[in-house]
Amino acid sequence: SQTIHQWPATLVQPVGSPLSLECTVEGTSNPNLYWYRQAAGRGLQLLFYSVGIGQISSEVPQNLSASRPQDRQFILSSKKLLLSDSGFYLCAWSVLGRSTGNTIYFGEGSWLTVV
Amino acid sequence: AQSVAQPEDQVNVAEGNPLTVKCTYSVSGNPYLFWYVQYPNRGLQFLLKYITGDNLVKGSYGFEAEFNKSQTSFHLKKPSALVSDSALYFCAVLNSGNTPLVFGKGTRLSVIA
């Protein structure tokens, strides 16, 4: 069965410091990978998605970036964090298929607090 | 463009009563529709989906949803609510192809004992 791992679970970082959140998926190949951000326990904002190694689509311009160095690894980064980057970050994966319809499965999330 | 609307920010229901969480969608073709649940400080969990076929879809934890093409709706239902059903619920839609799901803003369900 497929599993998704996301870490760290909690992170407190000072303004201006770098960020690296990592996500890996097991039990599937060539998945679509996603980074979402959720503020204040409500709506989801799609930040990046990737349909293959080195292929990254950015949905929202900001000081975050994403990379996919391996098929099942997705990394969210920042060179200098802002206070507004605080939030709950969710990694997710999907595989497009006739029966799955691109169903997305989420990791457990990473809480980022920028101080 | 595809979109999904969850008209209620909050739904309150007494334990044991039926519950409904509303969702309407807008797509140009045949939709794929999804419901997810999120418990506090957790990732979203997949509940159910409609791809094609029977308009009534049954999912996890006793939830079901009915696809209504004429009303462009996909409301989530459960015959008898539990306190443990209290959570944030998201509806999502996909038009076609290898594109990300579009999520609604979420509805917070509170089941009162």
mmCIF file of C-alpha atoms in Angstrom:
data_model
loop_
_atom_site.group_PDB
_atom_site.id
_atom_site.type_symbol
_atom_site.label_atom_id
_atom_site.label_comp_id
_atom_site.label_asym_id
_atom_site.label_seq_id
_atom_site.Cartn_x
_atom_site.Cartn_y
_atom_site.Cartn_z
ATOM 1 C CA SER A 1 0.000 0.000 0.000
ATOM 2 C CA GLN A 2 1.015 3.591 -0.497
ATOM 3 C CA THR A 3 2.238 5.815 2.307
ATOM 4 C CA ILE A 4 3.334 9.417 2.493
ATOM 5 C CA HIS A 5 5.834 10.802 4.967
ATOM 6 C CA GLN A 6 6.242 14.468 5.698
ATOM 7 C CA TRP A 7 8.718 16.101 8.088
ATOM 8 C CA PRO A 8 9.382 17.870 10.309
ATOM 9 C CA ALA A 9 5.974 17.858 11.966
ATOM 10 C CA THR A 10 6.597 21.111 13.797
ATOM 11 C CA LEU A 11 9.050 23.883 13.102
ATOM 12 C CA VAL A 12 9.718 27.276 14.717
ATOM 13 C CA GLN A 13 11.973 29.475 12.649
ATOM 14 C CA PRO A 14 13.108 33.109 12.940
ATOM 15 C CA VAL A 15 12.281 35.633 10.251
ATOM 16 C CA GLY A 16 14.904 35.608 7.531
ATOM 17 C CA SER A 17 16.022 32.035 8.145
ATOM 18 C CA PRO A 18 15.853 29.306 5.482
ATOM 19 C CA LEU A 19 13.235 26.578 5.269
ATOM 20 C CA SER A 20 13.225 23.014 4.073
ATOM 21 C CA LEU A 21 10.187 20.729 4.355
ATOM 22 C CA GLU A 22 10.505 17.275 2.908
ATOM 23 C CA CYS A 23 7.975 14.764 1.680
ATOM 24 C CA THR A 24 8.379 11.246 0.336
ATOM 25 C CA VAL A 25 5.865 8.760 -1.026
ATOM 26 C CA GLU A 26 6.242 4.991 -0.906
ATOM 27 C CA GLY A 27 4.446 2.234 -2.741
ATOM 28 C CA THR A 28 3.757 3.960 -6.044
ATOM 29 C CA SER A 29 5.690 5.281 -8.986
ATOM 30 C CA ASN A 30 5.500 8.520 -10.949
ATOM 31 C CA PRO A 31 2.948 10.135 -8.660
ATOM 32 C CA ASN A 32 1.725 13.684 -8.958
ATOM 33 C CA LEU A 33 3.003 15.579 -5.924
ATOM 34 C CA TYR A 34 1.581 18.684 -4.281
ATOM 35 C CA TRP A 35 2.329 21.270 -1.609
ATOM 36 C CA TYR A 36 -0.614 23.048 -0.013
ATOM 37 C CA ARG A 37 -0.736 25.652 2.713
ATOM 38 C CA GLN A 38 -3.599 26.045 5.158
ATOM 39 C CA ALA A 39 -3.962 29.163 7.279
ATOM 40 C CA ALA A 40 -6.100 29.468 10.397
ATOM 41 C CA GLY A 41 -7.594 25.983 10.031
ATOM 42 C CA ARG A 42 -9.611 26.798 6.958
ATOM 43 C CA GLY A 43 -9.124 26.811 3.211
ATOM 44 C CA LEU A 44 -6.350 25.141 1.283
ATOM 45 C CA GLN A 45 -4.026 27.089 -0.963
ATOM 46 C CA LEU A 46 -2.233 25.091 -3.648
ATOM 47 C CA LEU A 47 1.383 26.248 -3.728
ATOM 48 C CA PHE A 48 3.123 23.850 -6.117
ATOM 49 C CA TYR A 49 2.435 20.660 -7.977
ATOM 50 C CA SER A 50 4.615 18.342 -9.966
ATOM 51 C CA VAL A 51 3.736 15.710 -12.558
ATOM 52 C CA GLY A 52 7.292 14.410 -12.891
ATOM 53 C CA ILE A 53 10.939 14.815 -11.867
ATOM 54 C CA GLY A 54 12.082 18.370 -12.405
ATOM 55 C CA GLN A 55 8.597 19.508 -13.467
ATOM 56 C CA ILE A 56 7.204 22.061 -11.032
ATOM 57 C CA SER A 57 4.147 24.242 -11.491
ATOM 58 C CA SER A 58 3.863 27.253 -9.211
ATOM 59 C CA GLU A 59 0.375 28.417 -8.403
ATOM 60 C CA VAL A 60 1.117 31.399 -6.201
ATOM 61 C CA PRO A 61 4.117 33.741 -6.565
ATOM 62 C CA GLN A 62 5.920 34.104 -3.257
ATOM 63 C CA ASN A 63 9.237 33.516 -1.592
ATOM 64 C CA LEU A 64 8.792 29.758 -1.540
ATOM 65 C CA SER A 65 10.132 27.264 -4.038
ATOM 66 C CA ALA A 66 9.745 23.546 -4.619
ATOM 67 C CA SER A 67 11.970 20.875 -6.050
ATOM 68 C CA ARG A 68 11.524 17.245 -7.040
ATOM 69 C CA PRO A 69 14.978 15.679 -7.097
ATOM 70 C CA GLN A 70 13.640 12.112 -7.205
ATOM 71 C CA ASP A 71 10.436 10.502 -8.439
ATOM 72 C CA ARG A 72 8.863 10.233 -5.001
ATOM 73 C CA GLN A 73 10.490 13.131 -3.188
ATOM 74 C CA PHE A 74 9.135 16.661 -3.011
ATOM 75 C CA ILE A 75 10.840 19.489 -1.130
ATOM 76 C CA LEU A 76 9.480 22.889 -0.162
ATOM 77 C CA SER A 77 12.102 25.562 0.466
ATOM 78 C CA SER A 78 12.630 29.179 1.237
ATOM 79 C CA LYS A 79 15.827 31.200 1.411
ATOM 80 C CA LYS A 80 14.396 33.800 3.806
ATOM 81 C CA LEU A 81 11.202 33.236 5.731
ATOM 82 C CA LEU A 82 8.612 35.935 6.321
ATOM 83 C CA LEU A 83 6.141 36.145 9.181
ATOM 84 C CA SER A 84 3.373 35.560 6.648
ATOM 85 C CA ASP A 85 4.857 32.157 5.795
ATOM 86 C CA SER A 86 3.528 30.760 9.071
ATOM 87 C CA GLY A 87 0.901 28.088 8.583
ATOM 88 C CA PHE A 88 0.131 24.422 8.204
ATOM 89 C CA TYR A 89 1.850 22.891 5.181
ATOM 90 C CA LEU A 90 0.479 19.754 3.607
ATOM 91 C CA CYS A 91 2.176 17.484 1.124
ATOM 92 C CA ALA A 92 -0.019 15.243 -1.010
ATOM 93 C CA TRP A 93 0.167 12.747 -3.848
ATOM 94 C CA SER A 94 -2.097 11.322 -6.516
ATOM 95 C CA VAL A 95 -2.034 8.997 -9.486
ATOM 96 C CA LEU A 96 -4.331 9.750 -12.360
ATOM 97 C CA GLY A 97 -6.457 6.813 -13.414
ATOM 98 C CA ARG A 98 -9.904 5.995 -14.785
ATOM 99 C CA SER A 99 -11.054 4.622 -11.457
ATOM 100 C CA THR A 100 -9.072 6.925 -9.160
ATOM 101 C CA GLY A 101 -9.880 10.173 -10.934
ATOM 102 C CA ASN A 102 -6.722 11.804 -9.561
ATOM 103 C CA THR A 103 -7.774 11.252 -5.936
ATOM 104 C CA ILE A 104 -5.351 13.141 -3.707
ATOM 105 C CA TYR A 105 -3.942 11.633 -0.508
ATOM 106 C CA PHE A 106 -2.430 13.885 2.135
ATOM 107 C CA GLY A 107 0.410 13.658 4.585
ATOM 108 C CA GLU A 108 -0.012 14.608 8.229
ATOM 109 C CA GLY A 109 1.212 18.150 7.735
ATOM 110 C CA SER A 110 3.950 20.394 9.077
ATOM 111 C CA TRP A 111 3.261 23.290 11.386
ATOM 112 C CA LEU A 112 5.549 26.237 10.628
ATOM 113 C CA THR A 113 5.716 29.189 12.980
ATOM 114 C CA VAL A 114 7.892 32.084 11.917
ATOM 115 C CA VAL A 115 8.874 34.315 14.828
ATOM 116 C CA ALA B 1 -12.674 26.931 -15.215
ATOM 117 C CA GLN B 2 -13.793 24.647 -12.440
ATOM 118 C CA SER B 3 -14.936 25.777 -9.011
ATOM 119 C CA VAL B 4 -16.652 24.450 -5.942
ATOM 120 C CA ALA B 5 -18.680 26.255 -3.286
ATOM 121 C CA GLN B 6 -19.445 25.274 0.279
ATOM 122 C CA PRO B 7 -22.091 27.803 1.301
ATOM 123 C CA GLU B 8 -21.954 27.109 5.034
ATOM 124 C CA ASP B 9 -18.941 27.967 7.161
ATOM 125 C CA GLN B 10 -20.412 26.110 10.133
ATOM 126 C CA VAL B 11 -23.010 23.373 10.582
ATOM 127 C CA ASN B 12 -24.292 22.414 14.013
ATOM 128 C CA VAL B 13 -26.252 19.234 14.594
ATOM 129 C CA ALA B 14 -27.332 17.236 17.621
ATOM 130 C CA GLU B 15 -25.894 13.798 18.116
ATOM 131 C CA GLY B 16 -28.138 11.150 16.578
ATOM 132 C CA ASN B 17 -29.718 13.547 14.102
ATOM 133 C CA PRO B 18 -29.070 13.371 10.369
ATOM 134 C CA LEU B 19 -26.457 15.725 9.001
ATOM 135 C CA THR B 20 -25.953 17.393 5.630
ATOM 136 C CA VAL B 21 -22.934 19.382 4.485
ATOM 137 C CA LYS B 22 -23.612 21.215 1.244
ATOM 138 C CA CYS B 23 -21.443 21.484 -1.848
ATOM 139 C CA THR B 24 -22.135 22.876 -5.319
ATOM 140 C CA TYR B 25 -19.794 22.826 -8.248
ATOM 141 C CA SER B 26 -19.161 24.399 -11.612
ATOM 142 C CA VAL B 27 -17.309 22.607 -14.411
ATOM 143 C CA SER B 28 -17.513 22.621 -18.163
ATOM 144 C CA GLY B 29 -17.701 18.843 -18.577
ATOM 145 C CA ASN B 30 -18.422 15.800 -16.467
ATOM 146 C CA PRO B 31 -17.130 16.316 -12.934
ATOM 147 C CA TYR B 32 -15.160 14.122 -10.613
ATOM 148 C CA LEU B 33 -16.288 15.043 -7.083
ATOM 149 C CA PHE B 34 -14.667 14.331 -3.731
ATOM 150 C CA TRP B 35 -15.186 14.796 -0.009
ATOM 151 C CA TYR B 36 -12.400 14.991 2.552
ATOM 152 C CA VAL B 37 -12.412 15.338 6.334
ATOM 153 C CA GLN B 38 -9.805 17.031 8.490
ATOM 154 C CA TYR B 39 -9.490 16.521 12.234
ATOM 155 C CA PRO B 40 -7.579 19.112 14.299
ATOM 156 C CA ASN B 41 -3.871 19.326 13.507
ATOM 157 C CA ARG B 42 -4.099 16.464 11.020
ATOM 158 C CA GLY B 43 -3.894 16.067 7.268
ATOM 159 C CA LEU B 44 -7.006 15.655 5.144
ATOM 160 C CA GLN B 45 -8.493 12.190 4.908
ATOM 161 C CA PHE B 46 -10.307 10.981 1.799
ATOM 162 C CA LEU B 47 -13.967 10.107 2.505
ATOM 163 C CA LEU B 48 -15.576 9.340 -0.843
ATOM 164 C CA LYS B 49 -15.713 10.255 -4.512
ATOM 165 C CA TYR B 50 -18.049 10.274 -7.467
ATOM 166 C CA ILE B 51 -16.541 9.390 -10.827
ATOM 167 C CA THR B 52 -19.418 7.868 -12.735
ATOM 168 C CA GLY B 53 -22.308 5.482 -12.227
ATOM 169 C CA ASP B 54 -24.699 5.446 -9.276
ATOM 170 C CA ASN B 55 -25.505 8.946 -8.078
ATOM 171 C CA LEU B 56 -25.435 7.851 -4.437
ATOM 172 C CA VAL B 57 -21.900 7.219 -3.284
ATOM 173 C CA LYS B 58 -21.073 5.539 0.007
ATOM 174 C CA GLY B 59 -17.828 6.237 1.815
ATOM 175 C CA SER B 60 -15.939 5.868 5.053
ATOM 176 C CA TYR B 61 -17.409 6.219 8.569
ATOM 177 C CA GLY B 62 -21.011 5.857 7.355
ATOM 178 C CA PHE B 63 -20.943 8.952 5.167
ATOM 179 C CA GLU B 64 -22.600 9.138 1.766
ATOM 180 C CA ALA B 65 -23.047 11.786 -0.879
ATOM 181 C CA GLU B 66 -25.526 12.252 -3.674
ATOM 182 C CA PHE B 67 -24.505 13.568 -7.060
ATOM 183 C CA ASN B 68 -27.240 15.758 -8.546
ATOM 184 C CA LYS B 69 -26.367 16.878 -12.044
ATOM 185 C CA SER B 70 -29.368 19.178 -12.543
ATOM 186 C CA GLN B 71 -28.621 21.063 -9.330
ATOM 187 C CA THR B 72 -24.829 20.750 -9.733
ATOM 188 C CA SER B 73 -24.601 19.586 -6.153
ATOM 189 C CA PHE B 74 -22.769 16.901 -4.216
ATOM 190 C CA HIS B 75 -24.026 17.140 -0.640
ATOM 191 C CA LEU B 76 -22.450 15.016 2.079
ATOM 192 C CA LYS B 77 -24.868 13.176 4.361
ATOM 193 C CA LYS B 78 -24.982 10.851 7.311
ATOM 194 C CA PRO B 79 -28.175 9.395 8.802
ATOM 195 C CA SER B 80 -27.092 9.674 12.439
ATOM 196 C CA ALA B 81 -24.352 12.068 13.545
ATOM 197 C CA LEU B 82 -21.720 11.203 16.131
ATOM 198 C CA VAL B 83 -19.772 13.616 18.319
ATOM 199 C CA SER B 84 -16.634 12.144 16.758
ATOM 200 C CA ASP B 85 -17.808 13.411 13.350
ATOM 201 C CA SER B 86 -16.986 16.952 14.468
ATOM 202 C CA ALA B 87 -14.323 18.136 12.049
ATOM 203 C CA LEU B 88 -13.645 20.301 9.014
ATOM 204 C CA TYR B 89 -15.071 18.964 5.756
ATOM 205 C CA PHE B 90 -13.849 19.829 2.281
ATOM 206 C CA CYS B 91 -15.541 19.284 -1.053
ATOM 207 C CA ALA B 92 -13.358 19.127 -4.175
ATOM 208 C CA VAL B 93 -13.908 18.918 -7.923
ATOM 209 C CA LEU B 94 -11.869 17.860 -10.924
ATOM 210 C CA ASN B 95 -12.985 18.507 -14.476
ATOM 211 C CA SER B 96 -10.632 16.290 -16.394
ATOM 212 C CA GLY B 97 -7.040 15.476 -17.054
ATOM 213 C CA ASN B 98 -3.998 15.457 -14.882
ATOM 214 C CA THR B 99 -4.752 18.664 -13.032
ATOM 215 C CA PRO B 100 -5.041 19.327 -9.297
ATOM 216 C CA LEU B 101 -8.337 19.122 -7.484
ATOM 217 C CA VAL B 102 -10.050 22.404 -6.721
ATOM 218 C CA PHE B 103 -11.115 22.544 -3.082
ATOM 219 C CA GLY B 104 -13.927 24.425 -1.408
ATOM 220 C CA LYS B 105 -13.248 26.625 1.602
ATOM 221 C CA GLY B 106 -14.388 23.993 4.038
ATOM 222 C CA THR B 107 -17.347 23.585 6.396
ATOM 223 C CA ARG B 108 -16.842 23.086 10.098
ATOM 224 C CA LEU B 109 -19.217 20.468 11.460
ATOM 225 C CA SER B 110 -19.982 20.495 15.163
ATOM 226 C CA VAL B 111 -21.972 17.594 16.595
ATOM 227 C CA ILE B 112 -23.368 18.363 20.014
ATOM 228 C CA ALA B 113 -24.044 15.654 22.549
#
